[in-house]
Coordinates of N, CA and C in Angstrom, one line a residue:
Chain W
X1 N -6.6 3.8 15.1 CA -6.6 4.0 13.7 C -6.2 2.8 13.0
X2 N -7.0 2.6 12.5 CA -6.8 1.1 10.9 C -5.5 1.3 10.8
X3 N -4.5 0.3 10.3 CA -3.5 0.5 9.7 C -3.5 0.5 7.9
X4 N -2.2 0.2 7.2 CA -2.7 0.1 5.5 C -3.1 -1.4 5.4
X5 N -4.4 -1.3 4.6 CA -4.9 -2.5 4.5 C -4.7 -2.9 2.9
X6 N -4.0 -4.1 2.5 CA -4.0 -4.5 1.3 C -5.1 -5.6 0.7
X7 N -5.4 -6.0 -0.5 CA -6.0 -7.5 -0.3 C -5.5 -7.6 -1.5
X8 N -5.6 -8.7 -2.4 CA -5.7 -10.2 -1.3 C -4.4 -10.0 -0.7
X9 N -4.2 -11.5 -0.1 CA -2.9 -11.3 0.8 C -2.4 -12.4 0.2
X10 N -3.0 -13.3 -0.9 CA -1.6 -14.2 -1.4 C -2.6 -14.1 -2.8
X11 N -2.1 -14.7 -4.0 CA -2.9 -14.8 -5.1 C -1.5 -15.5 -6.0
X12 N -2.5 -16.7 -6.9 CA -1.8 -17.6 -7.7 C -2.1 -17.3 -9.3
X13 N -1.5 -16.7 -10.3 CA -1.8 -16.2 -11.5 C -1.1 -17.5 -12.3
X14 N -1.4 -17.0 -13.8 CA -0.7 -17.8 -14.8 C -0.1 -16.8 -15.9
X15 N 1.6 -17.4 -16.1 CA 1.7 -16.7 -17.2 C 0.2 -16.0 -18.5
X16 N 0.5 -14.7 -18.6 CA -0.3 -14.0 -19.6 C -1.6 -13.8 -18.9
X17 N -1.7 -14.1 -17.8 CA -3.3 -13.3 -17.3 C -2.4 -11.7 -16.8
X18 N -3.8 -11.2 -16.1 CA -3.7 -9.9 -15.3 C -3.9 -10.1 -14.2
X19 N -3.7 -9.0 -13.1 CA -3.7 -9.5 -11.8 C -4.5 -7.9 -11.2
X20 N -5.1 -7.6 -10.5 CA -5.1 -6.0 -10.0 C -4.9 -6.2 -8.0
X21 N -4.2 -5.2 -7.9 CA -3.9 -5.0 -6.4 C -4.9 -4.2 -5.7
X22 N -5.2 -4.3 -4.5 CA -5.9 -3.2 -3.4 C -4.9 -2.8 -2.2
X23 N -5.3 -1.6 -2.3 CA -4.6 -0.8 -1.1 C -5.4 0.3 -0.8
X24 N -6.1 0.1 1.0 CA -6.6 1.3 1.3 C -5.4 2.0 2.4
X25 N -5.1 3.5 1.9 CA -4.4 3.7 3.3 C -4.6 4.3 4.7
X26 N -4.0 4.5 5.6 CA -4.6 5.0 6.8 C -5.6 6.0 7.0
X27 N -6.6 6.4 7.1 CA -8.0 7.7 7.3 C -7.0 8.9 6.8
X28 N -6.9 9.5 6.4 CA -6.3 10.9 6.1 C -5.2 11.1 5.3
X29 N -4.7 9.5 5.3 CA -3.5 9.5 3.8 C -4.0 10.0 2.8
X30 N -3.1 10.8 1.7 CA -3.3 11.5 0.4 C -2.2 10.5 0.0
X31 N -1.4 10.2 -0.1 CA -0.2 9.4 -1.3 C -0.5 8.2 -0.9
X32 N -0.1 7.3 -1.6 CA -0.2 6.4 -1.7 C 1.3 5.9 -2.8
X33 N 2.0 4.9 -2.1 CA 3.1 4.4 -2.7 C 3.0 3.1 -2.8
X34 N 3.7 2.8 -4.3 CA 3.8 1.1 -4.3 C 5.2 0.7 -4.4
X35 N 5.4 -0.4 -4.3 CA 6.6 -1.1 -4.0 C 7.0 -2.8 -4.4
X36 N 7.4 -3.6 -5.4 CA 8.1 -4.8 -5.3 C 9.0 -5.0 -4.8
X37 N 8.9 -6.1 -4.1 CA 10.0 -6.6 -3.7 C 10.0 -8.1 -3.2
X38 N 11.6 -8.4 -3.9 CA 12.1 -9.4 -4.4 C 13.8 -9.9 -3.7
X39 N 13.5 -11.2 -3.5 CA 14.5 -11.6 -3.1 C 16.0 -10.6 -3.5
X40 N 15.9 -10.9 -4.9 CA 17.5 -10.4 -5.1 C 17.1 -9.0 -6.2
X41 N 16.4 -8.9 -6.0 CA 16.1 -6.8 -6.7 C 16.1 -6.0 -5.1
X42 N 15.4 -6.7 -4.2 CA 15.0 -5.6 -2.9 C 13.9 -5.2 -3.0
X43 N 13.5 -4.2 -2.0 CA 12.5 -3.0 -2.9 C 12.6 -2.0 -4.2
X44 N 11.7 -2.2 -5.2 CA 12.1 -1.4 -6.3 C 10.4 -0.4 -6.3
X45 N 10.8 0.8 -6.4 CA 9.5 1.7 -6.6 C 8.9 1.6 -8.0
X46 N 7.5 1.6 -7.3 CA 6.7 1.2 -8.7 C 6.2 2.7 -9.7
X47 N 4.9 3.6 -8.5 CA 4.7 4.8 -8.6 C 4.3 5.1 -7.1
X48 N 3.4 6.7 -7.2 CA 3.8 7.1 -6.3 C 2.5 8.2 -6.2
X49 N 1.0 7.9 -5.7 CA 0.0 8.5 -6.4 C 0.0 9.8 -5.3
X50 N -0.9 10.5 -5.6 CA -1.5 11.9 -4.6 C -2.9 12.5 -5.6
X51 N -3.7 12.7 -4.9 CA -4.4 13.1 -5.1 C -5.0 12.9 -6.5
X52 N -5.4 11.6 -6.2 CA -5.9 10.5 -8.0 C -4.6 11.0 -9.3
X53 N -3.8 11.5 -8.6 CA -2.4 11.6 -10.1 C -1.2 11.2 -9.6
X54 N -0.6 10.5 -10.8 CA 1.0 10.2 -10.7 C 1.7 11.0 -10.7
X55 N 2.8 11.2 -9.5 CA 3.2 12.1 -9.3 C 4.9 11.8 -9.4
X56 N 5.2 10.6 -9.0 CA 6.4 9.8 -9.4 C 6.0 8.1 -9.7
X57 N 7.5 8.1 -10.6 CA 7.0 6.7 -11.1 C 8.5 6.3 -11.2
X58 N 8.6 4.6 -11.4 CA 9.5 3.6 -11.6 C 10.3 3.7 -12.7
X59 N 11.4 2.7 -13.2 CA 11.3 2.7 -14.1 C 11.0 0.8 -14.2
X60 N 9.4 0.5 -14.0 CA 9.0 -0.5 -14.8 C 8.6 -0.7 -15.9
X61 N 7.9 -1.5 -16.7 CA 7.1 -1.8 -18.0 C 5.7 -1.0 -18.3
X62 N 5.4 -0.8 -18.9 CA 4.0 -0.4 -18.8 C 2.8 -1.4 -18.7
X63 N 3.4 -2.4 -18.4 CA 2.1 -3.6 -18.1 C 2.0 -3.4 -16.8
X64 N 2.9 -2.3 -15.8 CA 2.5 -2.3 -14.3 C 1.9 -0.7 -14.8
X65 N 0.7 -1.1 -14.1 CA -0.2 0.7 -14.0 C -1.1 0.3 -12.2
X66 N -1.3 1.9 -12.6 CA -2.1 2.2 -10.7 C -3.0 3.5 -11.0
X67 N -3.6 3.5 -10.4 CA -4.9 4.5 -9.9 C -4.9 4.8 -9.0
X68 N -5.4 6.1 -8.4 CA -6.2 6.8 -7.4 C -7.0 6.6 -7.1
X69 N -8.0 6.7 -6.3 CA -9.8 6.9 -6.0 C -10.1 8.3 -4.9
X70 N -11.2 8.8 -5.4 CA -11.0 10.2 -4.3 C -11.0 9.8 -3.4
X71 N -11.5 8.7 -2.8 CA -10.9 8.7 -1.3 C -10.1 7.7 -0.8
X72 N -8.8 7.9 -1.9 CA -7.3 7.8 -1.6 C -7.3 6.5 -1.9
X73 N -8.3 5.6 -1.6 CA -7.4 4.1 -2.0 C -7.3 3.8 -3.4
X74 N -6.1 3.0 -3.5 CA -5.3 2.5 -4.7 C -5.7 0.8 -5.3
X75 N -5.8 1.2 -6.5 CA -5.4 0.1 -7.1 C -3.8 0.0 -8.0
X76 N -3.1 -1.3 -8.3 CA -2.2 -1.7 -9.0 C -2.6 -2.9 -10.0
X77 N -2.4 -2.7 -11.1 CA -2.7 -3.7 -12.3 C -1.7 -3.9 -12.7
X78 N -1.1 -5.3 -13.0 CA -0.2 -6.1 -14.0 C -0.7 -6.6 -15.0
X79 N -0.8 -6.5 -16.4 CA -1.3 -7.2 -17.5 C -0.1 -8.2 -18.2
X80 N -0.6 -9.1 -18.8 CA 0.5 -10.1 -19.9 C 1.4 -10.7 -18.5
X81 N 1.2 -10.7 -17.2 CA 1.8 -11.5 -16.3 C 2.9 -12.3 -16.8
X82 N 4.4 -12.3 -16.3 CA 5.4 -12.9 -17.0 C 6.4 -13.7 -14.9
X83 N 6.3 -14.7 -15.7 CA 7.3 -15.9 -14.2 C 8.2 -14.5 -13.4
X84 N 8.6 -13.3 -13.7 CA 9.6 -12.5 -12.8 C 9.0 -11.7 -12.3
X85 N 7.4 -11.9 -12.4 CA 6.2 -10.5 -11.4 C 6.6 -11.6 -10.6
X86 N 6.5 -12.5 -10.0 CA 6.2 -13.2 -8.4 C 6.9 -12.4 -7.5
X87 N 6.3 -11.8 -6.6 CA 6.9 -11.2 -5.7 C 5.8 -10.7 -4.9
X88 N 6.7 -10.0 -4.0 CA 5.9 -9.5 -3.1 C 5.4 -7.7 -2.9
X89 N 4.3 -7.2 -2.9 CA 3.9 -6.0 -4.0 C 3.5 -5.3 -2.5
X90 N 4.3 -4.2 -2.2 CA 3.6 -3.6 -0.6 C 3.4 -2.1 -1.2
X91 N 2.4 -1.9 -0.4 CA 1.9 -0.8 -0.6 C 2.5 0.3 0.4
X92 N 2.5 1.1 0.6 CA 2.7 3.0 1.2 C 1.8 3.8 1.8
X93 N 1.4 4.3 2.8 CA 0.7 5.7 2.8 C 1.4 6.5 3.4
X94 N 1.3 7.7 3.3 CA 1.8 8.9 3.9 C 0.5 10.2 4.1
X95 N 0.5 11.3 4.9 CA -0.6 12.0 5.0 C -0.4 12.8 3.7
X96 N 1.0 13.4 3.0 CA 0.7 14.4 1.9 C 1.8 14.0 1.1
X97 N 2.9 13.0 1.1 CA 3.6 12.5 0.3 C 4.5 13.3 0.2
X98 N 5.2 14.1 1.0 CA 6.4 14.9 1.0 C 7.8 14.2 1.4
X99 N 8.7 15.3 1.0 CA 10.0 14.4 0.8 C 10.5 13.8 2.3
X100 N 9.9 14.7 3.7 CA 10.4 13.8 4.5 C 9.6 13.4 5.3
X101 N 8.2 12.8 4.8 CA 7.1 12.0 5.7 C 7.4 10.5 6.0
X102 N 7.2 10.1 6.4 CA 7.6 8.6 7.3 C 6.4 7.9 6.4
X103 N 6.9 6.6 5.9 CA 5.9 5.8 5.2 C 5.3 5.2 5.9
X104 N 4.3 4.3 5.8 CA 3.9 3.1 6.3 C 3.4 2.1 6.0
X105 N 3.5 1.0 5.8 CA 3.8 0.1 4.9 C 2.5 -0.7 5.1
X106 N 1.6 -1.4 4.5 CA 0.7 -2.7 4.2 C 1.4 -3.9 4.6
X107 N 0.6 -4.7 4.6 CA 1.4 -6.2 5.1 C 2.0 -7.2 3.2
X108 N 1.4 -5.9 2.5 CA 1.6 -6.8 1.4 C 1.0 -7.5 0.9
X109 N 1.0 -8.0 -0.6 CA 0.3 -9.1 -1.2 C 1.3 -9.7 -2.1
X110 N 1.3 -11.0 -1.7 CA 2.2 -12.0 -2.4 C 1.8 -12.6 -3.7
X111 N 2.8 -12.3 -4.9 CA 1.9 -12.7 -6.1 C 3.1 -13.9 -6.3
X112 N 2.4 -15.1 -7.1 CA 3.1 -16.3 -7.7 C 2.7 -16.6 -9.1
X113 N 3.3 -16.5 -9.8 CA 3.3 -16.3 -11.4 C 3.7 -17.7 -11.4
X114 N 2.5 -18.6 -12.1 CA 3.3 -20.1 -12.8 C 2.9 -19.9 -14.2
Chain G
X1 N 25.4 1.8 -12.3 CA 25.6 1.9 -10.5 C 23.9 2.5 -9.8
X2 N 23.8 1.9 -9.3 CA 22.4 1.4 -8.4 C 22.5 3.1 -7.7
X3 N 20.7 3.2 -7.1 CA 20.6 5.1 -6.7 C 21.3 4.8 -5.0
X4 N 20.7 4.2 -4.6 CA 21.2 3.4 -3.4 C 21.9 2.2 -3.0
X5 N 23.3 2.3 -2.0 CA 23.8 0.8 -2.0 C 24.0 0.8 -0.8
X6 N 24.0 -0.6 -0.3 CA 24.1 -1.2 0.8 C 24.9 -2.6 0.8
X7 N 25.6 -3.1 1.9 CA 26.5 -3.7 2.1 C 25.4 -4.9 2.4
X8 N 25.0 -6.2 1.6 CA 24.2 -7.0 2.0 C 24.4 -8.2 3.3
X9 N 25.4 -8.0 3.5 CA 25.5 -8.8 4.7 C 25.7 -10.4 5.1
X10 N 25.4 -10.8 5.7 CA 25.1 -10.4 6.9 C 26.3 -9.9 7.4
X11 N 25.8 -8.6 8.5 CA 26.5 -8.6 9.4 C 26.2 -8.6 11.1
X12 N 27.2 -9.7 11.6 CA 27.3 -10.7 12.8 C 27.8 -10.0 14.1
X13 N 27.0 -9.4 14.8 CA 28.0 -8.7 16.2 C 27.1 -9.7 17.6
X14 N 28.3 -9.3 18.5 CA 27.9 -10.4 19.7 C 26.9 -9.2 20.8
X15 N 25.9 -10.1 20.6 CA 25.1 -8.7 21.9 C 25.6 -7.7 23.3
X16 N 25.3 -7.0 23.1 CA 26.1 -5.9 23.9 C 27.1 -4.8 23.1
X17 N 27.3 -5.5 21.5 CA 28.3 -4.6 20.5 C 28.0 -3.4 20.3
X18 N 28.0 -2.6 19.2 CA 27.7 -1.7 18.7 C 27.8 -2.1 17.2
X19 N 26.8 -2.0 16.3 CA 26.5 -2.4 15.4 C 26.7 -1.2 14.1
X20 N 27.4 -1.5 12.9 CA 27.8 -0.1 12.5 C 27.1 -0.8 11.0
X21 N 26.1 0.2 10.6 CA 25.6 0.1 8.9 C 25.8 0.9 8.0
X22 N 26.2 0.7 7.2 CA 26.4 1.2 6.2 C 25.6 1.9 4.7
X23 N 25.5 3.3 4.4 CA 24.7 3.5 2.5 C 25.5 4.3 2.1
X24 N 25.6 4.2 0.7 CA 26.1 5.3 -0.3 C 24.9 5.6 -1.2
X25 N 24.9 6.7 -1.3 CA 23.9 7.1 -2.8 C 24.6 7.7 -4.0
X26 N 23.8 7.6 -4.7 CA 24.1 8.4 -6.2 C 23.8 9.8 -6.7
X27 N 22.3 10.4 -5.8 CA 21.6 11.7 -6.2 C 22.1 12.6 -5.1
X28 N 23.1 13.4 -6.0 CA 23.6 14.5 -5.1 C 22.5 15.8 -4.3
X29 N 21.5 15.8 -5.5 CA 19.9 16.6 -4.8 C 19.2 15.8 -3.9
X30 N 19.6 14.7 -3.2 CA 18.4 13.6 -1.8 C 18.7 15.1 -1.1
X31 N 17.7 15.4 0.0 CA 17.9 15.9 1.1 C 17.3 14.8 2.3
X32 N 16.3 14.1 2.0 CA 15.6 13.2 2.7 C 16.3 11.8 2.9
X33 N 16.5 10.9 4.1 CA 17.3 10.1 4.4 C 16.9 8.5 5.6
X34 N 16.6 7.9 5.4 CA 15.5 7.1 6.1 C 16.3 5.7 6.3
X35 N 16.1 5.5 7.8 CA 16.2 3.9 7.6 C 15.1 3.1 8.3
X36 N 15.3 1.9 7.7 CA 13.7 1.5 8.1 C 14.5 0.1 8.2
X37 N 13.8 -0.6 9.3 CA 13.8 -2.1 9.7 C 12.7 -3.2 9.2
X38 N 13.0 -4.0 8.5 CA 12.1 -5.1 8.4 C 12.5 -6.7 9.0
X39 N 11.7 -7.1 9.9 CA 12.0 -8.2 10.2 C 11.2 -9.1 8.9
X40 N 11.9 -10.7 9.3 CA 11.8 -11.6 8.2 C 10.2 -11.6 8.1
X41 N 9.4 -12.0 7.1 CA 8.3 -12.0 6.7 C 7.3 -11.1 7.2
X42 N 7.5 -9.6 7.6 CA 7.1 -8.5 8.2 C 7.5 -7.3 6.8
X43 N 6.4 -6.0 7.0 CA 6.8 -4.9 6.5 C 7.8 -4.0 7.0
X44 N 8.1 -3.1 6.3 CA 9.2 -2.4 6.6 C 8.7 -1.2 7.9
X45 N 9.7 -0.9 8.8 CA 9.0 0.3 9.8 C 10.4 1.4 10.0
X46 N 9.5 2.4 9.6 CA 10.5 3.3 10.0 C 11.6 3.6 11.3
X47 N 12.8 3.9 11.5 CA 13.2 3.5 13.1 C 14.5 4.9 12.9
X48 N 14.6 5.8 12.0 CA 15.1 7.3 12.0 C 15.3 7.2 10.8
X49 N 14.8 8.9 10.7 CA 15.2 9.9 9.8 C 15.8 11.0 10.0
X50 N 17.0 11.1 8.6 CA 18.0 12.5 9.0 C 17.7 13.5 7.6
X51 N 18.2 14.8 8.1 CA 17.6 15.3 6.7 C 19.4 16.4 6.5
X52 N 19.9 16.6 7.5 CA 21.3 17.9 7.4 C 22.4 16.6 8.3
X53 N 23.3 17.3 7.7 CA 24.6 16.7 8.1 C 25.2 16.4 9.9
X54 N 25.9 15.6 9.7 CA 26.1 15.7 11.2 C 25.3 13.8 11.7
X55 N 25.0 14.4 12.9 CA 24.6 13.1 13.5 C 23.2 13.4 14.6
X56 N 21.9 12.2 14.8 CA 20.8 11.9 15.2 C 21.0 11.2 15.6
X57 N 20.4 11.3 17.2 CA 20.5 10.2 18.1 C 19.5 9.7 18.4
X58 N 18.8 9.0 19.0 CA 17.5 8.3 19.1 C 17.6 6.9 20.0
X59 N 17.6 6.8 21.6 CA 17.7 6.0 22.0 C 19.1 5.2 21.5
X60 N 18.8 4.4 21.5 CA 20.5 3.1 20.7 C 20.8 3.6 19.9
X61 N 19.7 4.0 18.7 CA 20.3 4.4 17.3 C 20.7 5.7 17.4
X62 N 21.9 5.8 16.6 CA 22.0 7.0 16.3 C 22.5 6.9 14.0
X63 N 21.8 7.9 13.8 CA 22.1 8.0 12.2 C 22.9 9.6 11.8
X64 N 23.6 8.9 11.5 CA 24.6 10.1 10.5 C 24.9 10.5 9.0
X65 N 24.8 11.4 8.8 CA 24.7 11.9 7.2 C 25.8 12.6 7.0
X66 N 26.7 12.4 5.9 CA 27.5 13.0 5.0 C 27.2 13.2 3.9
X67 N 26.7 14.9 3.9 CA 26.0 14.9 1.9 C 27.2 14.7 1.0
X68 N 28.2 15.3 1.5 CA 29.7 15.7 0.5 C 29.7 14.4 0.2
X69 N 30.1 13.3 1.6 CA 30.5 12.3 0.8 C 29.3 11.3 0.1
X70 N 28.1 11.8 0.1 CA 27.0 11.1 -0.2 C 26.9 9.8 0.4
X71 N 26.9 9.6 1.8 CA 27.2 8.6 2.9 C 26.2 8.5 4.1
X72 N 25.5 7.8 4.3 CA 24.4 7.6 5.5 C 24.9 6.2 6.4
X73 N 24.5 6.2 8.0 CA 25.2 5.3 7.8 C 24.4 5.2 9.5
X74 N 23.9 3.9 9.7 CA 23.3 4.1 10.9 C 24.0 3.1 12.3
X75 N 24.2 3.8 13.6 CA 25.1 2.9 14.4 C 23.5 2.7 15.9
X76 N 24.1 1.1 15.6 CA 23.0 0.9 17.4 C 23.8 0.0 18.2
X77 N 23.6 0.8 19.4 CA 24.5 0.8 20.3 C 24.0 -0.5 21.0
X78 N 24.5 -1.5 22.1 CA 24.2 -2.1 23.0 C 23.2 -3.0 22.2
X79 N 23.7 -4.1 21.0 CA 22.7 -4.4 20.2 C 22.0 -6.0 20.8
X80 N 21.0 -6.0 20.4 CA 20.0 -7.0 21.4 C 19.7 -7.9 19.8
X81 N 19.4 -9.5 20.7 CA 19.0 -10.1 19.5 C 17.8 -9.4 19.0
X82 N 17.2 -9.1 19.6 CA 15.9 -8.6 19.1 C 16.1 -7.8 17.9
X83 N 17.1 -6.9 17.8 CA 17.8 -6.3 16.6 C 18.2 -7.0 15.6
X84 N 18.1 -8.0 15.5 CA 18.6 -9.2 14.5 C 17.2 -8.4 13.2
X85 N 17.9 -8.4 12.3 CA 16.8 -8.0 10.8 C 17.7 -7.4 9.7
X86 N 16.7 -7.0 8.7 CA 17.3 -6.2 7.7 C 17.0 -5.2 7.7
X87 N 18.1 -3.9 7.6 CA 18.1 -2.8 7.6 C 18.3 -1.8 6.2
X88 N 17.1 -1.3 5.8 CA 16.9 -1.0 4.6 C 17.5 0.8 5.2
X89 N 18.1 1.3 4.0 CA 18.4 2.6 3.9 C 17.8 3.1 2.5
X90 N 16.8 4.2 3.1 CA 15.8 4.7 1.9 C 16.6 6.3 1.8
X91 N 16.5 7.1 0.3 CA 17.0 7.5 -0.4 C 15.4 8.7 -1.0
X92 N 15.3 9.7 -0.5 CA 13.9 10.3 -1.6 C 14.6 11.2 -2.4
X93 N 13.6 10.6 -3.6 CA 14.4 11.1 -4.5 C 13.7 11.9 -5.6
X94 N 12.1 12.3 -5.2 CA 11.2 12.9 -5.8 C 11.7 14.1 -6.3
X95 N 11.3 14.7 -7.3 CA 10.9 16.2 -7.8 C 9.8 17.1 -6.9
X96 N 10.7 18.2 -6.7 CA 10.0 19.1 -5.7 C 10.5 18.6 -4.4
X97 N 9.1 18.6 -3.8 CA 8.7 18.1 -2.4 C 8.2 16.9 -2.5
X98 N 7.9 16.2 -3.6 CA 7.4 14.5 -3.2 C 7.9 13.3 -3.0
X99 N 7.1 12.6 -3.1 CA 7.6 11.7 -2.2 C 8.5 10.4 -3.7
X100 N 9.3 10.1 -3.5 CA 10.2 8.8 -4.2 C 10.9 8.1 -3.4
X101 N 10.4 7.3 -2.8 CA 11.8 7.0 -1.5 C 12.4 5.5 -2.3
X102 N 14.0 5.3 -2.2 CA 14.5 5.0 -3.0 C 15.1 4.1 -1.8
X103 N 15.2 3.1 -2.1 CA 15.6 1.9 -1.0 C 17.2 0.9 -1.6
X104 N 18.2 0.6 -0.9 CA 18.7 -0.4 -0.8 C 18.3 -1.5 -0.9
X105 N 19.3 -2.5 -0.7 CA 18.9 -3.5 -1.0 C 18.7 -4.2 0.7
X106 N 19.4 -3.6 1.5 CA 19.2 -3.8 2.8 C 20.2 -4.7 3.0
X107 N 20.9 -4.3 4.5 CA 21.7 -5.3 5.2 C 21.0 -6.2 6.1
X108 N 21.6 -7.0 6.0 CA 21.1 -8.4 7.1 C 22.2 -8.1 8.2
X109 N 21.1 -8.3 9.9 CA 22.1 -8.3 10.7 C 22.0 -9.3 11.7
X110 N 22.6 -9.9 12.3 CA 22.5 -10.8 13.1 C 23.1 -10.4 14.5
X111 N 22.3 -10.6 15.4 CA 23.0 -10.1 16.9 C 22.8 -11.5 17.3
X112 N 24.3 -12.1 18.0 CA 24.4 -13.3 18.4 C 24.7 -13.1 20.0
X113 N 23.7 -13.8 20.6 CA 23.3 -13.7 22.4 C 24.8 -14.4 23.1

């Protein structure tokens, strides 16, 4: 079985553009979780989809948004890109997003804001 | 004060130790309780979960929960460099039954051969 597949896996922005993320997760995932993380924040939760709805969310900006698709893969959008997005943005799947399912993590996609 | 804390580390034991980690939380309603391993430039992997009080054993690891004292705290026994990483302690913290899993900042550990 595939594991979570993210793309791209590195990407170079500029202050004030947008960026959007991909995340397919493993055959049968329904949630789908996102995640930044940064040297000195850690991992910080972004949201937290199921079944094309947000079901938990962060407390980020509203320039970070995410989507569903019926068949479960995610997107993540940053708009107005600002030098403290650079980080590293991993994605989540689980089969139904319950409070004690085991995540599994993407390899990630590295963003660099100049 | 942060939902999750962790003792950033590093912390240094000589192989063969027993390695003792540390979390406190803040949400008296977590029932769910996770610790996950990430080596350097690697994703995070799950390596136990506790959900009631007491203590879980699992090969080396064993993880223990105190809801009273809102305290998780994971011990590996006979620790091998290969254990050398950061040890993230996750926190769910969702409404209902979903999923919010709420992470530390993670300990760094170093197992010295």
């Amino acid at each position: 079985k595939a594991g979570v597949t993210q793309t791209p896996r590195y990407l170079i922005k500029t202050r004030g553009q947008q960026v959007t993320l991909s995340c397919s997760p493993i055959s049968g995932h329904r949630s789908v979780s996102w995640y930044q993380q940064t040297p000195g924040q850690g991992l910080q939760f972004l949201f937290e989809y199921f079944s094309e709805t947000q079901r938990n969310k962060g407390n980020f900006p509203g320039r970070f948004s995410g989507r569903q698709f019926s068949n479960s893969r995610s997107e993540m959008n940053v708009s107005t890109l600002e030098l403290g997005d650079s980080a590293l943005y991993l994605c989540a799947s689980s089969l139904q997003g319950t409070a004690n399912e085991k995540l599994f993590f993407g390899s990630g996609t590295q963003l660099s804001v100049l | 004060q942060k939902e999750v804390e962790q003792n950033s580390g590093p912390l240094s034991v000589p192989e063969g130790a027993i390695a003792s980690l540390n979390c406190t939380y803040s949400d008296r309603v977590s029932q769910s309780f996770f610790w996950y391993r990430q080596y350097s430039g690697k994703s995070p992997e799950l390596i136990m979960s506790i959900y009631s009080n007491g203590d879980k054993e699992d090969g080396r690891f064993t993880a223990q929960l105190n809801k009273a004292s809102q305290y998780v705290s994971l011990l590996i026994r006979d620790s091998q460099p290969s254990d050398s990483a950061t040890y993230l302690c996750a926190v769910n913290t969702g409404s209902g039954n979903t999923g919010k899993l709420i992470f530390g900042q993670g300990t760094t550990l170093q197992v010295k051969p």
